Each structure stands twice: as C-alpha cells, then as structure tokens.
mmCIF file of C-alpha atoms in Angstrom:
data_model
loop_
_atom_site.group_PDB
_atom_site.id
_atom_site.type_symbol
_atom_site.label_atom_id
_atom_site.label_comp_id
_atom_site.label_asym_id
_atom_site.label_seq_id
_atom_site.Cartn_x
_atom_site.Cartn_y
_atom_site.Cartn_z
ATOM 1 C CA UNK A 104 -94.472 -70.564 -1.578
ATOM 2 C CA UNK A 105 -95.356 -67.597 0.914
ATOM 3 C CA UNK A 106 -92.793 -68.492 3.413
ATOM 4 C CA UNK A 107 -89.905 -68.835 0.157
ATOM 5 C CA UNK A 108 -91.095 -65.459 -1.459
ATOM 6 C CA UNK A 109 -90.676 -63.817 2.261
ATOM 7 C CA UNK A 110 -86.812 -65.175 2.772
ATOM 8 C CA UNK A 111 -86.525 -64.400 -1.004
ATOM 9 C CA UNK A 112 -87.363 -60.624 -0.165
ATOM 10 C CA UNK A 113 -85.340 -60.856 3.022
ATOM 11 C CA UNK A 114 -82.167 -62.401 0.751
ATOM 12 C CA UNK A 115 -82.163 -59.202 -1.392
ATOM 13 C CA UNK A 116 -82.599 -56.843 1.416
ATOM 14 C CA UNK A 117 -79.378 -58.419 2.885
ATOM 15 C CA UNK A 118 -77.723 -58.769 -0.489
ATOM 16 C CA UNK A 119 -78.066 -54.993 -0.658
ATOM 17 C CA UNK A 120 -76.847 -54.344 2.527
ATOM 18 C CA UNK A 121 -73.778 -56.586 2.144
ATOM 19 C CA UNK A 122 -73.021 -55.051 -1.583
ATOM 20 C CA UNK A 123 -73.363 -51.221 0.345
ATOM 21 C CA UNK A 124 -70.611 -52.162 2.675
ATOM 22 C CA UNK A 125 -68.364 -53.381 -0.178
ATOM 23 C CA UNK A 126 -69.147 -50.339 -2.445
ATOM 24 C CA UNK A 127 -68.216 -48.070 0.428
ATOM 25 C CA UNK A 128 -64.926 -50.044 0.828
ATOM 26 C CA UNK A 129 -64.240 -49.571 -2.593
ATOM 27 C CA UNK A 130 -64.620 -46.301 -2.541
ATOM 28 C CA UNK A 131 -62.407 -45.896 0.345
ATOM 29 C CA UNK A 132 -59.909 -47.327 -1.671
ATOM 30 C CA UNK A 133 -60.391 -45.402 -4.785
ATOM 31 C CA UNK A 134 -59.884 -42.010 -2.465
ATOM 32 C CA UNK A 135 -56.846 -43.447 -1.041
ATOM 33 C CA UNK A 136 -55.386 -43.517 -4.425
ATOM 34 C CA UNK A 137 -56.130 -40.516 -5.665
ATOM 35 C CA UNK A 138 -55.056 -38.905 -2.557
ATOM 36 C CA UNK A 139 -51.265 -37.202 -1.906
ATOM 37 C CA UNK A 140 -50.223 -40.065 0.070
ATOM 38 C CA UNK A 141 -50.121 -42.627 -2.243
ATOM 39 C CA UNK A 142 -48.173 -40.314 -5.223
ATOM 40 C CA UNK A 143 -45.711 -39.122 -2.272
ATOM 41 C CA UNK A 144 -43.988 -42.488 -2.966
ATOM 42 C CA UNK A 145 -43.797 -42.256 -6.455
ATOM 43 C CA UNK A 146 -39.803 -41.740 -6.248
ATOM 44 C CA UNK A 147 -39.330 -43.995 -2.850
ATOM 45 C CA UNK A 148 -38.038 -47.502 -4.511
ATOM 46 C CA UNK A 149 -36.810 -49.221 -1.335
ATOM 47 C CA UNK A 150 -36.671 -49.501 2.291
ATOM 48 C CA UNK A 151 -33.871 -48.133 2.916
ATOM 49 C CA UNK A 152 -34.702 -44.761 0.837
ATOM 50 C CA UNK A 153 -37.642 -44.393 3.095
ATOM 51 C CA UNK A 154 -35.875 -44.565 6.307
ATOM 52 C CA UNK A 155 -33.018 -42.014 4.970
ATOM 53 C CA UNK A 156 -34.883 -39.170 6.212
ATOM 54 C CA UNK A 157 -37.570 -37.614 7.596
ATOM 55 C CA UNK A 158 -39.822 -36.564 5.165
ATOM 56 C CA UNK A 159 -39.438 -39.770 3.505
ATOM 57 C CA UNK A 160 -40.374 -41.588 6.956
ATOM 58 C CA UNK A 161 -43.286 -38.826 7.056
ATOM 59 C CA UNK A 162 -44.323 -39.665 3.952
ATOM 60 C CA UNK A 163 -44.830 -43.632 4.921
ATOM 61 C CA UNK A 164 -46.854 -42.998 8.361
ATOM 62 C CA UNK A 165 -48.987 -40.612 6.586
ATOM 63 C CA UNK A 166 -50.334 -43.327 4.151
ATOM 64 C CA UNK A 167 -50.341 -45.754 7.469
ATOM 65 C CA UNK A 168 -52.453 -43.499 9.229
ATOM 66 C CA UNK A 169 -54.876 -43.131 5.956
ATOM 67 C CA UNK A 170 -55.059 -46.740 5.919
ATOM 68 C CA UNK A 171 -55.618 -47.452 9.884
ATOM 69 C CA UNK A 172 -58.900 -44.681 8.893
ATOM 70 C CA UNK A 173 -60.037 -46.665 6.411
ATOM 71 C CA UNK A 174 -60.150 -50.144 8.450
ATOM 72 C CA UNK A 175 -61.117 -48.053 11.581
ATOM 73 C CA UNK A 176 -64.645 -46.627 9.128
ATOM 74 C CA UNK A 177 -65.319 -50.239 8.226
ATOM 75 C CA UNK A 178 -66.562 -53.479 10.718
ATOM 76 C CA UNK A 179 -65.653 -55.615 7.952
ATOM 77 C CA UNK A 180 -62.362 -54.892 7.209
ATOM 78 C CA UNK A 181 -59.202 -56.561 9.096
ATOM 79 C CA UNK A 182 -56.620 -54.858 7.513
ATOM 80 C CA UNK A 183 -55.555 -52.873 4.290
ATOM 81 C CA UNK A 184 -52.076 -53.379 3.167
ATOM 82 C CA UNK A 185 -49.731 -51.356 0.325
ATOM 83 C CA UNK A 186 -47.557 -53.842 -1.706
ATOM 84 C CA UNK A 187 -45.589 -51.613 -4.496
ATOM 85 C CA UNK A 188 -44.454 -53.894 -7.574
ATOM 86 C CA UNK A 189 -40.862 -52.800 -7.482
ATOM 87 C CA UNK A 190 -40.041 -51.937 -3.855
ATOM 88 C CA UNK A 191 -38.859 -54.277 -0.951
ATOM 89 C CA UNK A 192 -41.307 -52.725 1.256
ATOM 90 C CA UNK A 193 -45.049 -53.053 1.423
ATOM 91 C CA UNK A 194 -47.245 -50.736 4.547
ATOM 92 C CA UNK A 195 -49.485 -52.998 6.618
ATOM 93 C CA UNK A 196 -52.057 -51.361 8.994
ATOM 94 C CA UNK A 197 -51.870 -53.862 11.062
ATOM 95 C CA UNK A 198 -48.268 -54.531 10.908
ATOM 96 C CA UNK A 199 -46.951 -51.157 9.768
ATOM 97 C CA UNK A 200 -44.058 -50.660 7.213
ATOM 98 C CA UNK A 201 -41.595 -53.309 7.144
ATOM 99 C CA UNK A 202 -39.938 -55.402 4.577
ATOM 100 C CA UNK A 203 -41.745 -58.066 2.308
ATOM 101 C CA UNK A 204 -39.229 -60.435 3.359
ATOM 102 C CA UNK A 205 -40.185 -60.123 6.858
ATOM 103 C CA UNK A 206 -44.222 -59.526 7.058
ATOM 104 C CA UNK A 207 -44.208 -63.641 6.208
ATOM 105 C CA UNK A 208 -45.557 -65.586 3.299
ATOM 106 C CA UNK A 209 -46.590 -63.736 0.392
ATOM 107 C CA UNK A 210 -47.053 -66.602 -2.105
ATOM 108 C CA UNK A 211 -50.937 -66.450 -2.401
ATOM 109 C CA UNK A 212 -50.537 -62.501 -2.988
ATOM 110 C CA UNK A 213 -48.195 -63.667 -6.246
ATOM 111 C CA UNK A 214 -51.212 -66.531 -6.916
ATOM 112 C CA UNK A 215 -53.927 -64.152 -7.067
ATOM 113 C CA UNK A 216 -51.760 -61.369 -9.098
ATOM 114 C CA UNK A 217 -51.389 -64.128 -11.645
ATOM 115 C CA UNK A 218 -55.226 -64.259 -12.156
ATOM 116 C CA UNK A 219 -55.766 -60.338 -11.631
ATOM 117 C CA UNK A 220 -58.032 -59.435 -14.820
ATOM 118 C CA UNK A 221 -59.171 -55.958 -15.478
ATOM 119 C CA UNK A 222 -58.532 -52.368 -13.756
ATOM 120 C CA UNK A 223 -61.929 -53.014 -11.388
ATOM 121 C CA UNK A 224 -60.660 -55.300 -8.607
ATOM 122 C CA UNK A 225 -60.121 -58.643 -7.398
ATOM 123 C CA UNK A 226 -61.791 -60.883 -4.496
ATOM 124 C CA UNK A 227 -59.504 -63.814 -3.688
ATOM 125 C CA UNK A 228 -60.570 -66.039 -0.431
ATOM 126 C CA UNK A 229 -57.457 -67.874 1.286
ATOM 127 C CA UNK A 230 -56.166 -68.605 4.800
ATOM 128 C CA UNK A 231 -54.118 -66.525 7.289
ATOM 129 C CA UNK A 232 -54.108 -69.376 9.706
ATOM 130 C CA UNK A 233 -57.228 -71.029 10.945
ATOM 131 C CA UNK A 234 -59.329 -67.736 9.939
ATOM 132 C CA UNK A 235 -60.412 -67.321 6.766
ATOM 133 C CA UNK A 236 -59.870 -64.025 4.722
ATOM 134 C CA UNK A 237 -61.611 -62.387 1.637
ATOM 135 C CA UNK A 238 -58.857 -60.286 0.260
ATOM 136 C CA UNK A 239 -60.099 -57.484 -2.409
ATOM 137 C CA UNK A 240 -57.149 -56.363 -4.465
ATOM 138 C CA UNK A 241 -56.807 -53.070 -6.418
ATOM 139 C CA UNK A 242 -53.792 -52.666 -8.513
ATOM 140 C CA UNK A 243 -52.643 -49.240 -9.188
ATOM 141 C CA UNK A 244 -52.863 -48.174 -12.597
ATOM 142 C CA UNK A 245 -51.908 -45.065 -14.931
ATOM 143 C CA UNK A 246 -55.435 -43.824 -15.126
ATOM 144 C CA UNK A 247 -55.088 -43.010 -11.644
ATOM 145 C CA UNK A 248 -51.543 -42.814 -10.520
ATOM 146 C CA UNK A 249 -47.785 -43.595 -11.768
ATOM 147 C CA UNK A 250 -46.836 -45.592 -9.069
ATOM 148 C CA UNK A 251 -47.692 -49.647 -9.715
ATOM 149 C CA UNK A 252 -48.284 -51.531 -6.839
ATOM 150 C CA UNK A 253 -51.468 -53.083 -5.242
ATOM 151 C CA UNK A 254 -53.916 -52.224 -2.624
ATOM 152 C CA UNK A 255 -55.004 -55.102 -0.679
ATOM 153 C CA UNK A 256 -58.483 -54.811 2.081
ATOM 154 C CA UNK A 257 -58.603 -58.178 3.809
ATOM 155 C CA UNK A 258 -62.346 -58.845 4.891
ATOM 156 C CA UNK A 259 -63.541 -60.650 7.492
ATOM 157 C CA UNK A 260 -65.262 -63.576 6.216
ATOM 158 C CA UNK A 261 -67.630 -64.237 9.187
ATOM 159 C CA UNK A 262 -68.804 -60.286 8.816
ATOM 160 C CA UNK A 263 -70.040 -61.376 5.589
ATOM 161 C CA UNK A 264 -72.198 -64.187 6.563
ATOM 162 C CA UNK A 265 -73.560 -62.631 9.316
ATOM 163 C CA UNK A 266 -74.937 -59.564 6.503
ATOM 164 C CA UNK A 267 -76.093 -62.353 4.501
ATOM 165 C CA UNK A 268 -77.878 -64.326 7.614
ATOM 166 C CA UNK A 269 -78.615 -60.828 8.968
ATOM 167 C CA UNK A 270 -82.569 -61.038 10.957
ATOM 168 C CA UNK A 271 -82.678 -64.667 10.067
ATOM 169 C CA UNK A 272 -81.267 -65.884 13.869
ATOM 170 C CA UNK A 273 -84.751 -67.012 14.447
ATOM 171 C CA UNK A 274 -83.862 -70.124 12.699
ATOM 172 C CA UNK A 275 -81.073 -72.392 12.133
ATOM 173 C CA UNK A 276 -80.206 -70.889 9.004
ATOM 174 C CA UNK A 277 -76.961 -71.020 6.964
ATOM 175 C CA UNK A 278 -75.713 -68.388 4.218
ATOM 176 C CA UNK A 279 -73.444 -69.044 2.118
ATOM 177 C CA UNK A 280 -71.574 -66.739 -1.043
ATOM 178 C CA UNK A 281 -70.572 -68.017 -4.151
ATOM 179 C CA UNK A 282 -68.815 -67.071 -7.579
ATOM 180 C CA UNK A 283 -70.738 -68.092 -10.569
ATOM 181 C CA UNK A 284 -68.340 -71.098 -11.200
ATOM 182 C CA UNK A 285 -68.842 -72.736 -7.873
ATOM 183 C CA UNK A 286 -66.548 -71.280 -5.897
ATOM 184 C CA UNK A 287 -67.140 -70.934 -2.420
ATOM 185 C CA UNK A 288 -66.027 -67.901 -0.144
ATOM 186 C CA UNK A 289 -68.516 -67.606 2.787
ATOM 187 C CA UNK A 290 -70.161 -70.879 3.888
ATOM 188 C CA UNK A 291 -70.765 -72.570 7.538
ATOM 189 C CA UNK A 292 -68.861 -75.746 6.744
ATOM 190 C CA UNK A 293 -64.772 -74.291 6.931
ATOM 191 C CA UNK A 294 -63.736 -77.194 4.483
ATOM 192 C CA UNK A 295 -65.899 -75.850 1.645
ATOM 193 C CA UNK A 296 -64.237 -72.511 1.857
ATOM 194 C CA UNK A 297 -62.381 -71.453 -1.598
ATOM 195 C CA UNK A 298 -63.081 -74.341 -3.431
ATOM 196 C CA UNK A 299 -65.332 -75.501 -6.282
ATOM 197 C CA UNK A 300 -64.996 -79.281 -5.800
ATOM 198 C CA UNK A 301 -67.093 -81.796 -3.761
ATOM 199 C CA UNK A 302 -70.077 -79.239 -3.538
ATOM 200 C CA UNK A 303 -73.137 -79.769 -1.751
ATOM 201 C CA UNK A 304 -75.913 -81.095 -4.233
ATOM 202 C CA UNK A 305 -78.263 -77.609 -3.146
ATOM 203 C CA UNK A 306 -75.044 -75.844 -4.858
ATOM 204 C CA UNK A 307 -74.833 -77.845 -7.314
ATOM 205 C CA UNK A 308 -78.474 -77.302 -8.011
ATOM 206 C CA UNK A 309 -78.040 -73.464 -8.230
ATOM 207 C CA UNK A 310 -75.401 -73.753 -10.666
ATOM 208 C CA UNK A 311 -77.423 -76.199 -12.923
ATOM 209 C CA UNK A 312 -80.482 -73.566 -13.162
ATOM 210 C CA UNK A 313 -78.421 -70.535 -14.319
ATOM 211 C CA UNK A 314 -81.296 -68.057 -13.158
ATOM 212 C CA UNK A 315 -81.163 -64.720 -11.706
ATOM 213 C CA UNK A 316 -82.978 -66.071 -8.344
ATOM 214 C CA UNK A 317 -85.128 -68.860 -7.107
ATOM 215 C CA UNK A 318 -85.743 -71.705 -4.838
ATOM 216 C CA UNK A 319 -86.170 -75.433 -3.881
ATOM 217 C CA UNK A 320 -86.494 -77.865 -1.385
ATOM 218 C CA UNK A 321 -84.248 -80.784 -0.665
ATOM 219 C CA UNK A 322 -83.287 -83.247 2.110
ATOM 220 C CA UNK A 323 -80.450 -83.406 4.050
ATOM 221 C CA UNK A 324 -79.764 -86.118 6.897
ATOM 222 C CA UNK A 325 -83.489 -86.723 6.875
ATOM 223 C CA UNK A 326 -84.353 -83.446 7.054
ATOM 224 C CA UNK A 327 -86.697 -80.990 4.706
ATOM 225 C CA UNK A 328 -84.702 -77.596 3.704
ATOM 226 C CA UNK A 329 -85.735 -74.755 2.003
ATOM 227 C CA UNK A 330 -83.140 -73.280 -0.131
ATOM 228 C CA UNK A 331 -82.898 -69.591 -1.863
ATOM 229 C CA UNK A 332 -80.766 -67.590 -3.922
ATOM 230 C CA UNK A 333 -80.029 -64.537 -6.001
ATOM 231 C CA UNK A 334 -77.425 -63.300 -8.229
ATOM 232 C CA UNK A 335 -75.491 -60.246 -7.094
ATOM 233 C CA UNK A 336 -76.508 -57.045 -9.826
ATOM 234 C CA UNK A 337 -72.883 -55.260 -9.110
ATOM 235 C CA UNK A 338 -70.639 -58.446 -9.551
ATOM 236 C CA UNK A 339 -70.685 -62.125 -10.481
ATOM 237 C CA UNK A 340 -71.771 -63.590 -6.989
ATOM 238 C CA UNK A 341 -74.687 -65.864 -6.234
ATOM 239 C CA UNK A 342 -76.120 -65.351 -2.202
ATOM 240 C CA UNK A 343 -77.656 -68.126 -0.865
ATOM 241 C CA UNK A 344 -79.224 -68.928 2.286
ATOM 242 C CA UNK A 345 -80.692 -72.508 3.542
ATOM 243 C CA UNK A 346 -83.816 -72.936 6.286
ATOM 244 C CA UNK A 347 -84.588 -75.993 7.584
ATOM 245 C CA UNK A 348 -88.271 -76.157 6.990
ATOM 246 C CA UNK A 349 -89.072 -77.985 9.788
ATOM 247 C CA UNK A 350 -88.050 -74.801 11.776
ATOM 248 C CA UNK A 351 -89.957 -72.361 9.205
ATOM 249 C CA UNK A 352 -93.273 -74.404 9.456
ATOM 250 C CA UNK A 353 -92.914 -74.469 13.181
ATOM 251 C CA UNK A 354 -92.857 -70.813 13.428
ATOM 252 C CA UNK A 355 -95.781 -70.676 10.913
ATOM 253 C CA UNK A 356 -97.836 -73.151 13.424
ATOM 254 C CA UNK A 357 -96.574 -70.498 16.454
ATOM 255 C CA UNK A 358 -98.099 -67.934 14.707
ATOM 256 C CA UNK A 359 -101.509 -69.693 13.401
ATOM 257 C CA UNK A 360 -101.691 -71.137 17.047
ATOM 258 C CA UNK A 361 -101.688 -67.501 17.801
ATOM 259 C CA UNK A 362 -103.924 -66.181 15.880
ATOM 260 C CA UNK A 363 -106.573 -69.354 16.879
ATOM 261 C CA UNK A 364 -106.468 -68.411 20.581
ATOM 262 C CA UNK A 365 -106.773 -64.238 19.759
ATOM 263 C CA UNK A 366 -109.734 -64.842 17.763
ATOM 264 C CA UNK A 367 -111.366 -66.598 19.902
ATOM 265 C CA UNK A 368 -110.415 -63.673 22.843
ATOM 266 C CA UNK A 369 -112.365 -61.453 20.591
ATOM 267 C CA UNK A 370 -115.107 -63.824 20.149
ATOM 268 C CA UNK A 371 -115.407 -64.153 23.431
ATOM 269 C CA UNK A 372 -114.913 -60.648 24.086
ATOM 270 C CA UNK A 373 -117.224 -59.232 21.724
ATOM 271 C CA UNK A 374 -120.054 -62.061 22.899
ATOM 272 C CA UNK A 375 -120.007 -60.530 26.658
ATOM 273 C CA UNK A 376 -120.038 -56.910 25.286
ATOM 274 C CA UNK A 377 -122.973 -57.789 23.018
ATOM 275 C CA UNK A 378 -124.902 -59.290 25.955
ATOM 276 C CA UNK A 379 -123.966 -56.322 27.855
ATOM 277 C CA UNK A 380 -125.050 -53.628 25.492
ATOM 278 C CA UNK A 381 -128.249 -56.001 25.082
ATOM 279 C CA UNK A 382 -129.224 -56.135 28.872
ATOM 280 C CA UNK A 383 -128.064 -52.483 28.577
ATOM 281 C CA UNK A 384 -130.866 -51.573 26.508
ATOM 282 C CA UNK A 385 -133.947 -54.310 26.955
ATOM 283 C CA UNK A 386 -133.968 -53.593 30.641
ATOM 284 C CA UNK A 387 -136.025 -50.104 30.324
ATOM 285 C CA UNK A 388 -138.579 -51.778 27.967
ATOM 286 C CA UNK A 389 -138.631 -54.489 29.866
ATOM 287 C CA UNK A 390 -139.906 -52.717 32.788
ATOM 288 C CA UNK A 391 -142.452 -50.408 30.564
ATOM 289 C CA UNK A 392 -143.822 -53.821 29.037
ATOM 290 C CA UNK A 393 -144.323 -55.194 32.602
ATOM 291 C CA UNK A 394 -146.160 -51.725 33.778
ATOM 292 C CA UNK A 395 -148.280 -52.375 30.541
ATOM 293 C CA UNK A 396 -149.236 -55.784 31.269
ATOM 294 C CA UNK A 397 -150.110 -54.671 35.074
ATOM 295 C CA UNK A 398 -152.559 -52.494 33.733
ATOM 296 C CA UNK A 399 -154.054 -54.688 31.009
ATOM 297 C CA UNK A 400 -153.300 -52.192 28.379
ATOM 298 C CA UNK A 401 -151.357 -54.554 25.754
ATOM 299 C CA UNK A 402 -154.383 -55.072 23.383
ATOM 300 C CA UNK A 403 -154.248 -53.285 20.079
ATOM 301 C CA UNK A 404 -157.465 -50.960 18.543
ATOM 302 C CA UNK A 405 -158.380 -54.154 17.198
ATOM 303 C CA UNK A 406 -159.048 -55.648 19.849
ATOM 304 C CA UNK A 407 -156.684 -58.551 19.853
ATOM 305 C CA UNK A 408 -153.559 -58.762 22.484
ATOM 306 C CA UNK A 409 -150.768 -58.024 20.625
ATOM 307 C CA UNK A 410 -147.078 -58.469 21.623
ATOM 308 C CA UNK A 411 -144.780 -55.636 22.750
ATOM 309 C CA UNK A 412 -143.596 -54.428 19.183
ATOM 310 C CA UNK A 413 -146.997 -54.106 17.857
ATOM 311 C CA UNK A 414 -147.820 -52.091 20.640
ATOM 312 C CA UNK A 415 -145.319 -49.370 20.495
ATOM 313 C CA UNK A 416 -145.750 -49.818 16.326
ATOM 314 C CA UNK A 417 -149.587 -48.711 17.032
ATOM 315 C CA UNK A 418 -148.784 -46.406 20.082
ATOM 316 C CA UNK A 419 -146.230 -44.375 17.644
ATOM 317 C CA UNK A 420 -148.442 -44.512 14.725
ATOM 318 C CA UNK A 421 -151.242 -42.655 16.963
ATOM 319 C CA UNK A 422 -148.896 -40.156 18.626
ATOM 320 C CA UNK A 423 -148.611 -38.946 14.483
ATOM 321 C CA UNK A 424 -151.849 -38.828 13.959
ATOM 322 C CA UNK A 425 -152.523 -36.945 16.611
ATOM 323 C CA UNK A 426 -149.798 -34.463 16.231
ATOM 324 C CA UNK A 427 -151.131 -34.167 12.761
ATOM 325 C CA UNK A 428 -154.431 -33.348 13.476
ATOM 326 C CA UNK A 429 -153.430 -30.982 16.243
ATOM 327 C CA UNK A 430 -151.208 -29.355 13.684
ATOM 328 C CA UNK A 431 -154.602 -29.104 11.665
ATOM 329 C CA UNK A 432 -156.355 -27.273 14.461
#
C-alpha cells in the first residue's frame, strides 16, 4: 500500500508535468491564430496566387518562420503544419510550403477531420512510417479568424512516455496513455498503439472500475506487477504506469538492508562513545577512592565501612553543615 500510494503521487506529479507541456502547446497555437500571419492569407486561395508576388511569398515564410518558433520552444513537438480547407497548398515546418498533392498521403488528415467534434481540439494517434505520431488538430474557426483551415502539431509519442515514466528509470517500468474508451496512444508494446481491441487484461481492468485513480496487482508471465492510474482533470485521458513488484520490493529490501547495517553503526558507535565518556569520568574517582582506601578513611560516622557513594553522600552532607554553622558564627 505505501509503495502504490508513493508511484500514485509520483503518477500525478508526471501527469501534471505532461498536461503543462500540452497546455503550453496549445497556447502556442492559439497565439499563432490570432496573430497577423495567419489572417494575411485570408484572400490567398491557391498556390499559384502565393507565388505571384512578393508580398504574397512574404506573407507564406512569415507564418513558416512562426511555426519553425513554435516547434523550436517545444521538445515534444515534430512538426506543426497549416492545411487551409479550400486551398491546394498547406505550410509544413518541416517541409515548407508546397502543394497537398505533393507533401504525400493525406488520407488520415481527411479520417480524423471526419471525427473533429467541438472548437477545442483534436488528438488523433497514427503512423508516419515506423514512428508513431500524436497529431493535435485545431481547426480555424470564426470566433477567431475568417480563414477555415486546420492547424496540425504532430507530437512525438516517445516524449510522452518518457513525461509519464519520468524518475521512474530505477525500475523496469512501463507507461502507457489512454482515452477513456480504450484507446491506446502511448504504450511500450508498438502493436497496441491506436487501437482499442485485444487490450491487455490490466487495461481492461482500468476501464471496468470507472474511477478517478487507483491500483492493483496482477500477473504477467509469472510475474507480480503493480499497476496505477489516474484520470487526466483537463481532458478525457487515463495515465497509467506498471512496476514489476518484484523490482519495487527489491529496492524496499535495499533500503531496509540499509537501514539494518546504519543502525547498528550507531549502536556500535554510540556503545564506544558511552564507554569513553564513562572511563572519561570514573577514572578521577577512581583514583580518589583508591587514596581513600590507602588511608583507611572509607568508614562512615557510624562506624560501619561504607562503599564509595555513601562516602561522598556523608562527606557532602558535612561540608553543609559546616558551612552552615560557620555562616552562624
């Protein structure tokens, strides 16, 4: 329970960290917008009306240059793309302006339009090639601006699971991001990537208890892991992380271990400085008793030999009384 509430409160500090990043993103993108550069284009419907002069061409590298800022200010982006509704052209800032025709294929842009909802964004996770991309689409609308189009940020999706595995490298651990429905769009197995089929059971699991956050153990290939999640406050995301607990409980015994052999040190240590200050401070009455006993003076007014305490008890007792009555006289 201690060791789940600690990578609980670790989860959330790297679910804030992670949502930070995005936030700042978005408001990258929501400055672009409102900025010049974007309503400069308002009247430029095609390619060839923005190579016809040189404002026009002005116009286009001063949104590029915008856009190579805003994936320059952010580690997790990989690009940031312009893709007007009615224009042949879109502005890549990794592939600067060019026709749609020839940046490649476009058809999961036209998917995820298709299930665009809303004026707040989109996250859709797909492919470009072997690496996979989380592409966060803003479409252009007449609150902000009269030119339609959409503003794509493609994000790294290995930046985002090392935020969400983020000061958890001293164990085998594995992050993983989710939508609410199952889908998948960061996770250390590739195949499970943007799909909400064939889940792991721990998945699974997280869907079935529809709580805010939590955690469980399962096994998996004969091994004990320790699972935890929590749902994102700013959008419908779960984070998840999974420990093996073998790992976890072997760090525990590192530490306990420790602990064992530096309190014993300080046993230890504190045993020789005790006999120390002790020898430190019996020695002189040591030597006083033995001048006592040399000259047979260890026997008390009553006449009975009395041990070295008693003595100096008495011996104190008749300094007082004889300061006293000197006092008197």
């Amino acid at each position: 329970e201690e060791i789940a509430e600690s990578v609980t409160a670790q989860l959330k500090s790297n679910i804030n960290l992670n949502e930070t990043e995005i936030f700042n993103i978005i408001q990258d993108i929501i400055m672009l917008v409102e900025s010049n550069d974007i309503k400069a284009l308002k009247d430029i419907n095609s390619y060839e009306e923005l190579n016809s002069d040189y404002e026009h061409i002005e116009v286009g590298l001063d949104l590029l240059d915008r856009m190579k800022s805003l994936q320059e200010n952010n580690r997790m982006v990989e690009s940031v793309m312009f893709i007007p509704d009615q224009c042949d052209y879109l502005i890549s800032s990794s592939q600067s302006i060019m026709r749609k025709n020839q940046y490649g294929d476009l058809k999961w842009f036209n998917k995820a339009c298709e299930q665009m909802q809303g004026v707040s964004g989109y996250f859709y996770g797909r492919r470009e090639g072997e690496t996979p991309i989380i592409s966060y689409m803003y479409r252009l609308n007449r609150l902000t601006t009269s030119l339609k189009g959409v503003i794509v940020v493609n994000i790294y999706e290995e930046r985002l699971k090392d935020h969400i595995n983020y000061a958890s490298k001293i164990v085998d651990s594995q992050g993983f991001l989710m939508e609410k429905d199952g889908t998948i769009l960061v996770h250390q197995n590739r195949d499970l990537l943007f799909q909400n089929v064939k889940l792991p059971t721990y998945i699974q699991e997280i869907i079935t208890q529809r709580k805010n956050e939590g955690n469980f153990s399962f096994e998996s290939e004969g091994k004990r892991m320790l699972c935890v999640y929590a749902y994102s406050n700013s959008r419908n995301w779960i984070y998840g992380i999974v420990y093996p607990m073998d790992d976890m409980l072997e760090s525990v015994n590192d530490i306990r271990l420790k602990q064992m052999i530096l309190t014993v040190i300080i046993i230890l240590c504190s045993g020789a400085l005790s006999v120390i200050y002790a020898l430190h401070f019996s020695k002189p009455m040591k030597q006083l008793m033995e001048k006592m006993r040399e000259k047979n003076i260890l026997v008390s007014s009553n006449g009975r030999e009395g041990n070295e305490i008693s003595y100096l008890i008495e011996a104190f007792e008749n300094i007082e009384s004889q300061e006293a009555n000197l006092y008197h006289i």
